[in-house]
Structures are given as structure tokens and as C-alpha cells.
Amino acid sequence: MEDFNFYLNRIGEIGFVKKVVPPIIYAEGLPGATPEEVVLTESGEISTVTAIREDAVELLSFSRTPLRVGTRLARSAARFEIPLGPELLGSIIDPLGHSLDPSHPLPLRGERRPVDIVPSGIQSRARIRRPCETGSTAIDLMIPLGKGQRELVIGDQKTGKSRFLLRSLLTQVRQGAIGVYAAIGKPQITVKQVEGFLRENKIFEKAVMVVSESDDPASLAYLTPYVAMTIAEYFRDAGNDVFLVLDDLSLHAKAYREISLLGRRYPGRNSYPGDIFYAHARLLERAGNFKHARGERAITCLPVIETVEGDLTGYIQTNLMSMTDGHLFFDHRLFVEGRRPAVDPFLSVTRVGHQVQSALKLEIGRALISFLREANALHNFASFGAELGEHVRKIFAKEERVMQFLDQTVYDSLASNLQLLLFGMAWGDMWENMSSLEMRSTIQKNVFLHETNRDFRNRVEQVIGGANSLPALLERVRDFGVSVSPVEAKPR
Amino acid sequence: MQEKNSINEIIKQIRTQEDAGAFSEGADILEEGIYYRDPSALRDKLRSRLPQRIDLALGGEADKFLSKKDADGLRSFIASLRGAIKNLRILRLELAFDPTGETIDYISSWVKREIGPDMILDLGRDLSIRGGARIIFHGKLVEKSLGTMIASWIERDREKIKESLRHAVTVRNQ
């Protein structure tokens, strides 16, 4: 973008700030202003035109400091665009495209794209066929995701949502995708924690963070997910699958509400503006599985929304549930019980995930959910205090083994084949007489072997590859006879 | 008709935005004065709050209504005055100096004569202009400043200026 004087001389129109209601500005002049046009101040602060009235032009300012009355403004005759390039990888930027990391400046001179575009039509989209592994066994088996799916992550605060998202990001980036993490109105400490996780796991160089902090104006928070989606589209067009996290859209909705109320728009339900659905829908519709010159490339989007006391029936929550391809519900009650991830498999939904699963995984997922439902019902029965029969005791014991298997405190990410192997052990009663500690230890050792021992990985692949049904898997795992004693680590 | 002539006469006296503000304040004082028992209190207030020429213009008009105790007529006059002030068109001039009263009168009379009697000036000072003026009307900007003119001449005759300088240096060195 050129400077103020360039646009002033080229377009020959000037405006003056008349009234400031941060982040809204009312300006006089600028007779040729058009909606969504970028307007600059002398100091280079950017605003966009949101409304044109008879006596003033309404602007949404992205400046961190409020503008003064009388400040001169110039039109740019252009829409808001951000600079893009491969240098974005490994950087933390604000929604205006400026690097927030002084050690990583961004002299981007390549492509520029507008941040708010009409989503692609159906012709450019492809059916979701490829699985999107999160590394979380519970999700990958029972509520699987596909590449290009939009899956809402919903739950109360402090229920492990961010942890799950970061683990999923880790798994996907390790499998070759590009990670984009949008932190919308988050405190600095949260941003630092996310950055620390990415650096620690050595995936920061394959990720981009778009950050608006909690003390930034509402306009920047509003812009953040659109910028993140534009970056995701850039890397998709460059030939990569992209894993996009929008954390979180409840803050985005509140920011948009604040802007609309200050701009004197009529409030709707819960004082949100009438077009809040459109604000989110046009964003999420830009994700999906797309046809590409080199096959198919996907933007898998995980938007996050917070609930209060597990209330799924809130306005924004139900809006987002209707416009996504499923949701993962993080239950506070399960979190307190120690379940990790604290996902309720009965209230969670995946609308397109099952079509990407193999027949084996489909059968396993159904068996698991059906078994857990049965066990849950039996717990309700057992709470009456009646004496439990042998059958019920066996089910409870199996449930404990399955829960131990699904528990993710032991590892960050589990490969797909190893998930199936461990499932076979837990389901097929190989762990029948083991204590919880012994089961955890076995899982840890198998994870270690899988990560460090090539032979072990090959054997696991052979076992799983030959199984196309649940009984076949159980038989092959039984014959596998994995030794629990440690072996020397061989290079990967 | 008579009221319209009076308004037109007053509008001719409004040169700048400051004058428009003062006449608006005068209209507010006149509106209060409708409820004064003693008309001289209104004149005193006008005299103490407004510049003399504005005081004389408005005071004269107020007297016409107050002497006949025509409160409705005065209200109508005030409404017409406010409407006329609101419809004034503003021409913003940014100059490199603070103009004197005579200069303002000169510019204002030229503008009213050439463009329209409903034009008033909004004068600002910007030292970076050096000379000339920056003219802004309804958001449209025309740069007629000395600094911009010099910059454009230099840009236009850049090669000639460079050649002359090169020649001067050569002659000096010889």
C-alpha cells in the first residue's frame, strides 16, 4: 500500500474525522467513498468504509490508538488486502499482516489478496475422501474427521479444547499439512503458550499464527479469522493441505456485536446484529475439499466456541452447529472425572467423517459407541446399589480397559495403525488381568517402540493391513504377541 | 418577503465558519430573549456575547419584532436564520499564514461574488504549504500550494536543472 500523499494526489479527495466512537469513525468529505474501501490517515492508520450517510462516512478503524477529530483522511480506491508469501511460515502476524515477532520481519512483496471474498462454488469442490487424523484415539475411531471438514469444537472453558486442537495441529503438520492458528482476542499468555507448544514440537516453521490480543480493538478481533482463512487459501492454492484453527468464534461474535452496536445497527437476538449468521457462514464456507491441479487440496477448519455450563442451545452455538459438518462436545463433567480428551461421544457428531473411514474402522467405531452406551446405561442401573452380576462386572472391567486405551494423557499423538493395535489388545481381553498402571505402561512402551523401532512399525503395519473386520483384527493382534520388554531404539 | 431579504442581508455578512457559529449563537440568544420581560436585557446579552457587527445585525432585526411584541414573527425569523446557516456551503482554504481581517474580507467577497452568496470560508493554517493554498470543497481537494508547484517544476525540468548544475560545477572547477 502506498502512503497518504500518494492517494491524496491521485484521487484528489480528502476527508476529516468529525466524530470518534472507537473503533467507529465518522468522517466528512470523501464524496466518492465506496463500501469496503480502505481509507488512510496521514500517519498510515487504516480504516474501511462501513456505511455512507448523507452527512458523513462511517469507517471502521483498525488503529490501536483512537484517532483525533480533525485528522485528515484519504481514499485509496482499493479494498483491504493482506500481503502473502511463503515467508509467512514460521511467523506470528497481526490481522493487518504485520509481524509481531521482531526477530522475524516480513518484507512480503508477492501476492496480495482481499480478506473477505465470496466462497468458491460447487464446481471447484470435491467429495471429502481422505481421513484427517487428529492423533486422538477417541476422535479418530468414534468421531472421525475428514480432510476438508469443518468440525466445531464446543465446550466450557478449561475442558481441554485448546490442548486437543494443538495436538491435532501437531499430528496434521507432521503428516505434511500447513497449520494456521487464529487467536482471536486472546490474552498474551495464551498466545505465548501456543507459540511455545509449536516451537517445542518443532512444527513452528510449518505454521502461521494470526493473533489479535485481548487489549486490541474489536475491529482487529473481527478481522482475524478472515485473514487466517485468506492465508489458508493461499497455501491451499500453493498445493498444500491446510489445518486451520479459529480460537474462538464466541469472542469474534462479541467483537462484531460491539462494532454493530456502536455503529447504531438495530440489535437482534441477544443484541447480536441480524447478519451475525452471515458473518460466520461466509467465513466457514471458504473451507472444504477442493479440486487442484495436483489432485485435491483441503482446508480443514476447526472453529471453537465456548459454552456456559454446557449449554449447547445458545444463539451463536446453534448457529455454528448448523453451519459446520459436525461438532465435538467437550464436557466439563468428563474433564473433572479425568477423561482426556473430555469429549462426549454421545453428544458429538461427525457428518462426513464416517465416509472416509475404512470398513474396519467403521466397525470399530460403531462397536465402541454401542459398548460405551451400554456401559453407561449399566452405570445408571448400578447406582441403585443392587448386587452386580458377573456379566455386568465384566462389562465394567472392559469399560475400564477401553477408557485406559482412549485416555490421552500418556501420549501426544497416536499413529493410526498403533491405535488399531492397541484397540485390539484392549478389546480382545489381552489386558484382562492388568491393573491401570500396567496398562498405561504397556501403552507407553508400545508408543515408544512405534516411534523408535522400524521393525516394530513394519510388523504393526503387517498385522493391521491384513485385517478387514473386527474379529480378524482381534485374531491377528492375539497372534502378534507383542513383547512388553524394551528393545533398543533403531533410527526411524 | 421582507424576512427573506433580511436573512439574505445577514447571510452576506457571514464570511467564515466562525461567523456562522457566532450567528448561530446569536439565534440561540434571540430565542431565549422571547421570554425576557425587558427587551433591553436581550440587547445587553447580545452586546456582551457577540462581536459588534453581529450584535448590530441581529439586534436590529430583533427590535423590529419585539417593538410590535410579535413573538411568533421572531420565532419564524430565528427558524429561517438557522435554516439558512445550515444550508451554507463551506469552502476550506489551507494557507501558510494567518490572514488578517482585511484579507478575509477580500477573499470572502470574491468567493461570494464569483461562486455564490451562500459560500463561507473555513480557514486553516499549514506551514508546509509555503505559499499558495490548498482548496477543499465537498471533499474534493485541489493543491495550489507553492511547495507542490516548485516540486512539479523541478520534476518537469529535472534534466535541464541537472545539466545546468553540471555546467556550473565544470565552470567553477575551471
XYZ file of C-alpha atoms in Angstrom, chain B residues 31-156:
126
model
C -34.765 32.525 21.128
C -34.135 32.901 24.874
C -34.938 36.599 24.613
C -38.518 35.870 23.546
C -39.194 35.057 27.187
C -37.464 38.127 28.696
C -39.763 40.691 30.260
C -37.366 43.541 29.499
C -36.159 43.753 25.843
C -33.091 45.736 26.879
C -31.825 42.661 28.747
C -31.731 40.879 25.385
C -29.737 43.713 23.805
C -27.303 43.674 26.704
C -26.772 39.962 26.322
C -26.213 40.242 22.558
C -23.734 43.050 23.124
C -21.776 41.177 25.752
C -21.613 37.826 23.952
C -21.192 38.675 20.275
C -18.905 40.837 18.106
C -20.266 44.279 17.421
C -21.289 43.837 13.789
C -23.179 40.647 14.549
C -24.779 42.279 17.581
C -25.925 45.231 15.439
C -27.288 42.985 12.659
C -29.247 40.697 14.951
C -30.231 43.345 17.462
C -31.736 45.456 14.692
C -33.799 42.553 13.444
C -34.928 41.614 16.958
C -36.076 45.154 17.656
C -38.452 45.029 14.656
C -40.339 42.130 16.225
C -40.012 42.982 19.894
C -41.294 46.536 19.420
C -44.525 45.064 17.978
C -44.458 42.264 20.630
C -44.519 39.791 17.716
C -43.073 36.669 19.370
C -44.291 34.360 16.562
C -42.661 36.545 13.953
C -39.374 36.457 15.841
C -39.594 32.673 16.153
C -40.175 32.376 12.408
C -37.231 34.664 11.725
C -34.967 32.608 14.029
C -36.034 29.357 12.304
C -35.360 30.846 8.858
C -31.972 32.138 10.015
C -30.987 28.729 11.399
C -32.095 27.021 8.181
C -30.091 29.472 6.079
C -26.974 28.988 8.215
C -27.314 25.191 7.941
C -27.503 25.416 4.147
C -24.347 27.498 3.807
C -21.682 25.876 1.670
C -18.191 25.757 3.145
C -15.018 26.321 1.171
C -11.959 25.221 3.134
C -8.711 27.044 2.464
C -5.440 25.941 3.978
C -2.912 28.779 3.905
C 0.659 29.157 5.044
C -0.159 32.232 7.112
C -2.826 33.599 9.425
C -4.881 36.018 7.280
C -5.863 39.424 8.611
C -9.449 40.654 8.744
C -8.938 42.615 5.537
C -7.608 39.561 3.728
C -10.568 37.507 4.917
C -12.963 40.210 3.713
C -11.246 40.322 0.338
C -11.288 36.559 -0.201
C -14.815 36.201 1.136
C -16.246 38.921 -1.070
C -14.541 37.425 -4.125
C -15.893 33.971 -3.321
C -19.435 35.260 -2.718
C -19.340 37.265 -5.922
C -17.857 34.566 -8.160
C -19.323 31.384 -6.701
C -22.383 32.289 -4.677
C -23.611 34.390 -1.746
C -24.145 31.241 0.352
C -20.430 30.420 0.384
C -18.393 30.811 3.565
C -14.755 30.131 4.304
C -13.123 27.637 6.658
C -9.565 28.881 7.029
C -6.755 26.656 8.269
C -3.020 27.115 8.596
C -0.433 24.665 7.300
C 3.173 25.831 7.174
C 4.217 23.015 4.849
C 2.353 24.719 2.014
C 4.964 27.570 1.973
C 2.713 29.702 -0.219
C -0.448 29.480 -2.257
C -3.349 27.483 -0.872
C -4.888 24.076 -0.599
C -8.545 24.290 -1.626
C -11.086 21.765 -0.326
C -14.757 21.813 -1.262
C -17.192 18.981 -0.551
C -14.288 16.604 -0.023
C -12.588 17.466 -3.313
C -9.003 18.638 -2.981
C -7.093 20.979 -5.291
C -3.497 21.577 -4.422
C -2.320 25.040 -5.435
C 0.468 25.374 -2.940
C 3.847 26.835 -3.706
C 5.629 23.738 -2.463
C 3.741 21.475 -4.875
C 4.269 23.850 -7.776
C 8.024 24.004 -7.179
C 8.151 20.210 -6.874
C 6.289 19.786 -10.168
C 8.541 22.315 -11.982
C 11.618 20.535 -10.718
C 10.190 17.206 -11.842
C 9.313 18.608 -15.261
